[in-house]
Tab-separated table of C-alpha atoms and ligand atoms in Angstrom:
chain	number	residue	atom	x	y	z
A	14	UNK	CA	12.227	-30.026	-23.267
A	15	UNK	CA	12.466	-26.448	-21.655
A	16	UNK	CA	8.593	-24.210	-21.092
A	17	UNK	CA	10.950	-21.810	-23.360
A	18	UNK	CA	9.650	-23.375	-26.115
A	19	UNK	CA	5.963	-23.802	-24.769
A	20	UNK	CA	5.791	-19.935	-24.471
A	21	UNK	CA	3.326	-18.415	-27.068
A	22	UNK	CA	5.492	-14.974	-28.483
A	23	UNK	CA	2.228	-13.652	-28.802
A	24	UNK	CA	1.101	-13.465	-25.851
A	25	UNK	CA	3.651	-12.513	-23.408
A	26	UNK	CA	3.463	-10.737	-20.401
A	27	UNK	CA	5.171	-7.252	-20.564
A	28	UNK	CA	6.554	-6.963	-17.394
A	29	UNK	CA	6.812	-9.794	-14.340
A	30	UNK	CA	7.413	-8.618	-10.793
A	31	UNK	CA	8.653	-10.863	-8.153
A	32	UNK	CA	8.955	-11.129	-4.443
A	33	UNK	CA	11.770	-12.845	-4.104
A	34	UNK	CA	11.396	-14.863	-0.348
A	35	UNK	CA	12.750	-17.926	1.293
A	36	UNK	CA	16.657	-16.968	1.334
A	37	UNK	CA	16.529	-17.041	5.037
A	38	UNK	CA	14.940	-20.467	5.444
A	39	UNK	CA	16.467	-21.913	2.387
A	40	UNK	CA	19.790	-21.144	4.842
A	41	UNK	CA	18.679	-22.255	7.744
A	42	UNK	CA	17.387	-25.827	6.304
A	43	UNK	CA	20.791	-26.286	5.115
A	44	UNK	CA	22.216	-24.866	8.621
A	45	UNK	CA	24.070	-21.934	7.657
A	46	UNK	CA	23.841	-18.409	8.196
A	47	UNK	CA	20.823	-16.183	6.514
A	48	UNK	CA	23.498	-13.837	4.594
A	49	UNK	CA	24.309	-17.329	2.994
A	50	UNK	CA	20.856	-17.628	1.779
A	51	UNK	CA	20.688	-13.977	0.296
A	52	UNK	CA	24.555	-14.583	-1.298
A	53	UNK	CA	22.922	-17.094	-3.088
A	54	UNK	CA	19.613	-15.624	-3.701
A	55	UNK	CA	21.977	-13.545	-6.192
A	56	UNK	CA	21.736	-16.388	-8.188
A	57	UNK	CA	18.937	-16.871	-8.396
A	58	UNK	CA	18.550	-12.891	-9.467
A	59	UNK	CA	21.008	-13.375	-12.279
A	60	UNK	CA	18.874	-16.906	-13.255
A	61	UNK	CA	15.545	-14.660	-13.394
A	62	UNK	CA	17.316	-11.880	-15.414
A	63	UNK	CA	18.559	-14.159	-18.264
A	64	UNK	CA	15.745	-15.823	-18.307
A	65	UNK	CA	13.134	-12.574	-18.937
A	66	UNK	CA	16.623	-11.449	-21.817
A	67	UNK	CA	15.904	-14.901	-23.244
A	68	UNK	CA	12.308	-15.157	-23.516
A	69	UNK	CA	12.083	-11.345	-24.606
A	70	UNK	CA	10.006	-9.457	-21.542
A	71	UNK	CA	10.584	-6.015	-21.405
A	72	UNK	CA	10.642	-5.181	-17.880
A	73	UNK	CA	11.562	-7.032	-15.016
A	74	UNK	CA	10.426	-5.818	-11.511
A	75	UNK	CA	12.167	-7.572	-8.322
A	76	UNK	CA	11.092	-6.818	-4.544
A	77	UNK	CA	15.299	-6.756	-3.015
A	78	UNK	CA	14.785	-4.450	0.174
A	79	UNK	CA	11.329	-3.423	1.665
A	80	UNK	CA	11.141	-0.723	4.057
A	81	UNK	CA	10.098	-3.100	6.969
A	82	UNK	CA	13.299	-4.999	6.540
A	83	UNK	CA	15.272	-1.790	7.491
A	84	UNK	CA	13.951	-3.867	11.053
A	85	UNK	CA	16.282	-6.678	10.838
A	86	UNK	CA	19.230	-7.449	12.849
A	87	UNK	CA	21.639	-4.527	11.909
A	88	UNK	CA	24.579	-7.169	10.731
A	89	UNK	CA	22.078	-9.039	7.911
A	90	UNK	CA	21.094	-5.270	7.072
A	91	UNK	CA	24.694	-4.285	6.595
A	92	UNK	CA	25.539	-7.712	4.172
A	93	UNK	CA	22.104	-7.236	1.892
A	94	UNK	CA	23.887	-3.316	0.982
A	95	UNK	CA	26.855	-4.990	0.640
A	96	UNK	CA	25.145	-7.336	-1.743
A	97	UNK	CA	23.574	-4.945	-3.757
A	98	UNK	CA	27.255	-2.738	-4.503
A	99	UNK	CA	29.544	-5.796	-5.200
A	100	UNK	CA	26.348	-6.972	-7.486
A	101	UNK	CA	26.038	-4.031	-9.414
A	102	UNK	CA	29.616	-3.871	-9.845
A	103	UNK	CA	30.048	-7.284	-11.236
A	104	UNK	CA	26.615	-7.528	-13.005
A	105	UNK	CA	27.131	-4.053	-15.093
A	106	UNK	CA	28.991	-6.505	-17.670
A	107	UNK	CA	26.147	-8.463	-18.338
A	108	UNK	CA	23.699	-5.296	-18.373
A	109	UNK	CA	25.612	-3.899	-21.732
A	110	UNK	CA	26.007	-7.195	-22.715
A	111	UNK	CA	22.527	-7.710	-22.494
A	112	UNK	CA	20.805	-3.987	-23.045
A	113	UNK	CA	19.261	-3.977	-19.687
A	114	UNK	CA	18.366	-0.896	-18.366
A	115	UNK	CA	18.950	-0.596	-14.750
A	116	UNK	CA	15.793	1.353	-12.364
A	117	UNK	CA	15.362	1.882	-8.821
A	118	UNK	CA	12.218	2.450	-6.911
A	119	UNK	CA	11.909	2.977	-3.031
A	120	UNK	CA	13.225	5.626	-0.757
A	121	UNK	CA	16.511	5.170	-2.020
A	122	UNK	CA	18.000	8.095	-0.090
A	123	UNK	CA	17.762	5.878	2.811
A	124	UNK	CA	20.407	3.565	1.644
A	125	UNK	CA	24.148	3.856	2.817
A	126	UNK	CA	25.921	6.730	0.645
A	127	UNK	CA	27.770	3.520	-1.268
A	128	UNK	CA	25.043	1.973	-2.513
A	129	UNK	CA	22.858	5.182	-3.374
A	130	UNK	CA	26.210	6.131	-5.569
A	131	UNK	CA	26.325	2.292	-7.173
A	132	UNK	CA	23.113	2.541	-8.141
A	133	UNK	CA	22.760	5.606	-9.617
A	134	UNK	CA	26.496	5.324	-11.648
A	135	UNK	CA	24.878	1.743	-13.038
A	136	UNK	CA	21.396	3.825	-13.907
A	137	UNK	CA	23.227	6.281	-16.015
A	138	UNK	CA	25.499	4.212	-17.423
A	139	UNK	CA	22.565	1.816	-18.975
A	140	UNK	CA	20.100	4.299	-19.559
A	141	UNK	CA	19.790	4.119	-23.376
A	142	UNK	CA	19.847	0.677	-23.201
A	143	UNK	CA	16.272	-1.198	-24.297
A	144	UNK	CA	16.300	-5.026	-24.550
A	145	UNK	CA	14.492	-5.183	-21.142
A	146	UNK	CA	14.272	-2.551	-17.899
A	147	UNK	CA	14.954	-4.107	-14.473
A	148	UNK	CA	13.625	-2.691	-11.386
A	149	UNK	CA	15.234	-3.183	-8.029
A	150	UNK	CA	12.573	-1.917	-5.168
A	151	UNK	CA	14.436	-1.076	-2.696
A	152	UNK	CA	13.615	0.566	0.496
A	153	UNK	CA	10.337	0.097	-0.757
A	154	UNK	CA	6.539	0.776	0.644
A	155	UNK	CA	3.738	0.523	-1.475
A	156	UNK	CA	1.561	2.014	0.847
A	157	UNK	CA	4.743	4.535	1.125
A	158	UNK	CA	4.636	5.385	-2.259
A	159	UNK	CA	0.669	5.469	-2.236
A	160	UNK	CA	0.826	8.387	0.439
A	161	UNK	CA	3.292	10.371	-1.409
A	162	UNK	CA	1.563	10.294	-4.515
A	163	UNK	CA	-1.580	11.611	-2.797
A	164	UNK	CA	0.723	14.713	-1.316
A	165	UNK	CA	2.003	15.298	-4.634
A	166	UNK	CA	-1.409	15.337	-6.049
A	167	UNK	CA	-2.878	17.888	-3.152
A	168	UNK	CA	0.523	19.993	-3.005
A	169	UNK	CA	-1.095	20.108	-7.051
A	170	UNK	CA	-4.850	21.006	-6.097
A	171	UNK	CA	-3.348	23.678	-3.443
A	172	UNK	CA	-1.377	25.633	-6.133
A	173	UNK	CA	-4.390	25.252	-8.604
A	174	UNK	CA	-2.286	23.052	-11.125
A	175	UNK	CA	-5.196	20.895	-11.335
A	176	UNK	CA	-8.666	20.344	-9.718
A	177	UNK	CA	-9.637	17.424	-6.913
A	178	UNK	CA	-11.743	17.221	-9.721
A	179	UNK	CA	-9.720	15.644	-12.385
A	180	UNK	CA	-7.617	13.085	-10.293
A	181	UNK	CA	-8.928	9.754	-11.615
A	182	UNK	CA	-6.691	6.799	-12.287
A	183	UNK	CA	-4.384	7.524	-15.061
A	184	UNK	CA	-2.820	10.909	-12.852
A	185	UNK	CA	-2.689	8.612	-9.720
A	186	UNK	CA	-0.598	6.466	-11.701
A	187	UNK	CA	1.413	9.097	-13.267
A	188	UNK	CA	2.390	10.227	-9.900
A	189	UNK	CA	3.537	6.723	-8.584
A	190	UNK	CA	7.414	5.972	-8.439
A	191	UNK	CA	6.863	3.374	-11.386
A	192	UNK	CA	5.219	6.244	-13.634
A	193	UNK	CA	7.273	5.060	-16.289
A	194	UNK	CA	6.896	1.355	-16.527
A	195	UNK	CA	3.176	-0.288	-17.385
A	196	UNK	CA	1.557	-2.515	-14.966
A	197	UNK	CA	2.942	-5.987	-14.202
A	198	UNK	CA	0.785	-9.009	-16.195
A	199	UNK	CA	2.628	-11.798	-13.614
A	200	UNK	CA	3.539	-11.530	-10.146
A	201	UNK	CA	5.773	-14.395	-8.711
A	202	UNK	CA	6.006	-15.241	-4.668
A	203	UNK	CA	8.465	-18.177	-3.961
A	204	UNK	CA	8.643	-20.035	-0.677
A	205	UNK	CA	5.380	-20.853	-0.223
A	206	UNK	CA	3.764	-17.703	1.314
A	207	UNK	CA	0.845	-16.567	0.264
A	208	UNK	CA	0.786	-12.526	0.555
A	209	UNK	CA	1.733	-9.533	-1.545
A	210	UNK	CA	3.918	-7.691	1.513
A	211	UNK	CA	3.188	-4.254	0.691
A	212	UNK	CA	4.471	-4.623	-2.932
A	213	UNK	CA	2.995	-2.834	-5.781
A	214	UNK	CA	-0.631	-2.695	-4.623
A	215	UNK	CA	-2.067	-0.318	-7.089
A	216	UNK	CA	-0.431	-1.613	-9.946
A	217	UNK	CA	-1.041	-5.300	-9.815
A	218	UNK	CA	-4.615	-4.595	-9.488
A	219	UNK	CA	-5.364	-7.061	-13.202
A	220	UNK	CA	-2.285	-9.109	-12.365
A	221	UNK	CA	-2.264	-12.661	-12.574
A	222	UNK	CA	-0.278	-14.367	-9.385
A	223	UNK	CA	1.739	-17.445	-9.521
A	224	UNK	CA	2.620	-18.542	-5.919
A	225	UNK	CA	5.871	-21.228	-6.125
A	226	UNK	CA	6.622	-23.842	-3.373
A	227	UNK	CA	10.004	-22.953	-3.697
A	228	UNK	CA	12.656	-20.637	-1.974
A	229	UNK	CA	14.235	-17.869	-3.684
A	230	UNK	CA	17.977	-19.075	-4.348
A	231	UNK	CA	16.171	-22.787	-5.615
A	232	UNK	CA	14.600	-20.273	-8.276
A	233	UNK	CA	15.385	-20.983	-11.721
A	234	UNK	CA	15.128	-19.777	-15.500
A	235	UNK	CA	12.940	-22.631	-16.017
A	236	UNK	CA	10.931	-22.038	-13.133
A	237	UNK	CA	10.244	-17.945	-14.976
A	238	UNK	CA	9.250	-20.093	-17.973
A	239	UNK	CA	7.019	-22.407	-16.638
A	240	UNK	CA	5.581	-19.260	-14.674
A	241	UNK	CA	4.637	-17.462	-18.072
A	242	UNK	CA	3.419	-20.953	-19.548
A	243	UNK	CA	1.043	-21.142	-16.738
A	244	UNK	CA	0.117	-16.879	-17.216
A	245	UNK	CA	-0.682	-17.857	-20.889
A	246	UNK	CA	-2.991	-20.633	-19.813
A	247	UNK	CA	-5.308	-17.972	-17.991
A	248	UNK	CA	-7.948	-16.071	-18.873
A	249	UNK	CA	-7.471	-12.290	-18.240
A	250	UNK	CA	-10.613	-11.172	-18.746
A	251	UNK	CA	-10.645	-7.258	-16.895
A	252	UNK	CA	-14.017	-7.764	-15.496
A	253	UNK	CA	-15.637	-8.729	-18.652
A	254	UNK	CA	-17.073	-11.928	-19.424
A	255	UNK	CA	-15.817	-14.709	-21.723
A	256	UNK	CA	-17.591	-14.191	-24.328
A	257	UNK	CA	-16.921	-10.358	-24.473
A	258	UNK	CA	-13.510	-10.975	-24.924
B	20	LIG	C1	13.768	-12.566	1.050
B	20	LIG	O1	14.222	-13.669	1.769
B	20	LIG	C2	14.833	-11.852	0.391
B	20	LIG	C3	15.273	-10.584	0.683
B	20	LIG	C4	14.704	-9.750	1.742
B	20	LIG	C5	16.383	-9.956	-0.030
B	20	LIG	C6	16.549	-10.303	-1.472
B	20	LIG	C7	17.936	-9.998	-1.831
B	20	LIG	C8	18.707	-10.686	-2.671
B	20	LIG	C9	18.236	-11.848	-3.466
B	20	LIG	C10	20.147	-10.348	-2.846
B	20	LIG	C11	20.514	-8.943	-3.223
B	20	LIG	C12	19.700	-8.358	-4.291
B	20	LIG	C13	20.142	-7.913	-5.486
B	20	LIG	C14	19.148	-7.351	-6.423
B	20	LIG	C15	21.535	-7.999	-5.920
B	20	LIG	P1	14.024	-13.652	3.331
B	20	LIG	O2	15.311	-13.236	3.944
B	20	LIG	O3	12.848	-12.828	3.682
B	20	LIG	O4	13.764	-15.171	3.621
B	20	LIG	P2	12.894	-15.783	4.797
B	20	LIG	O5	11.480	-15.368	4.532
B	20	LIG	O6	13.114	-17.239	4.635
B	20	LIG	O7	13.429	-15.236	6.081
């Protein structure tokens, strides 16, 4: 029996972001090449996708590129890009297909002229549609993303737009690069670690985590279900008691 059909419609989670980790090591265990793990961490991108299409969750949020791994050996840098365009052009099928709305977050201008033009051609092209919305951070930095927020907000107070005042949570939000998709319910790590790598911090602040054992391109649709099964068994409770609930 698939956790598909132990999933409880009612409750679902709205949006589930993962940090996707383990290609590397996955390769390595088998003795290949990193790139090797990442080509086939695709899969496992594609397995995640169909899975949040077929279980109905509006917005998928995956952690592809983080600004810190502009750091790594310039060759593995070079095939992840390279990833992302022959992706986008073979996946852009399956978003139509699908409705899936395609959204970047990240300092994208820092990515190679190719990509920055993929990625924007496949945003435009699936903007209207609305099964589910899938977020590639890329480039990313939450504490990046953090710190421009806060600029936006005094370049605000300094023009008299708004007071210090009135800057509570909602206009913090409103200012972050995901302004325009709610809070994730679920956040998935594979391989193992236990961290959120600069991912997200403000938003997952109610988030429920669900840490798997395994790598990234191991990752399957079942393993997304069996993720939400276990979300539904938890109480979310907001800093409110049980019984308040
Ligand atoms: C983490 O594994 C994975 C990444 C840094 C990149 C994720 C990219 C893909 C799955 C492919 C391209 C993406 C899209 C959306 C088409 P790691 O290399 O950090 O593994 P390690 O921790 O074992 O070294």
């Amino acid at each position: 029996m698939s956790f598909l059909d132990q999933i409880d419609n009612i409750k679902l989670p709205q949006h589930i972001a993962i940090i996707m980790d383990g290609n590397g090591r996955w390769a390595k265990q088998k003795g290949k090449l990193r790139v090797f793990g990442h080509q086939n961490g695709v899969k496992a991108v594609r397995e995640a996708l169909e899975g949040c299409v077929q279980a109905n969750i509006k917005y998928l949020t995956l952690y592809a590129f983080s600004a810190e791994n502009w750091n790594r050996p310039k060759l593995e840098v070079v095939a992840l890009m390279e990833l992302l365009v022959s992706s986008l052009k073979k996946e852009i099928k399956t978003f139509q297909e699908n409705g899936v709305r395609l959204n970047a977050i990240g300092d994208i201008s820092k990515l190679p002229t190719n990509a920055q033009k993929k990625l924007q051609e496949t945003i435009e092209a699936t903007k209207d549609n609305t099964t589910c919305t899938l977020t590639l951070a890329l480039s990313y930095s939450s504490r990046q993303e953090m710190v421009d927020a806060a600029r936006t907000l005094a370049a605000k107070v300094k023009a008299g737009e708004i007071n210090a005042e009135d800057i509570n949570d909602d206009m913090f939000s409103a200012n972050l690069y995901t302004r325009n998709i709610p809070d994730p319910d679920l956040l998935i790590r594979t391989s193992g670690e236990l961290r959120i790598s600069n991912f997200l911090l403000w938003q997952i602040a109610y988030s429920e985590l669900c840490f798997l054992d395994k790598m990234w391109p191991e990752f399957t649709k079942e393993d997304l279900f069996q993720s939400i099964v276990e979300y539904q068994q938890r109480e979310r409770r907001f800093g409110k008691t049980s019984e308040q609930l």
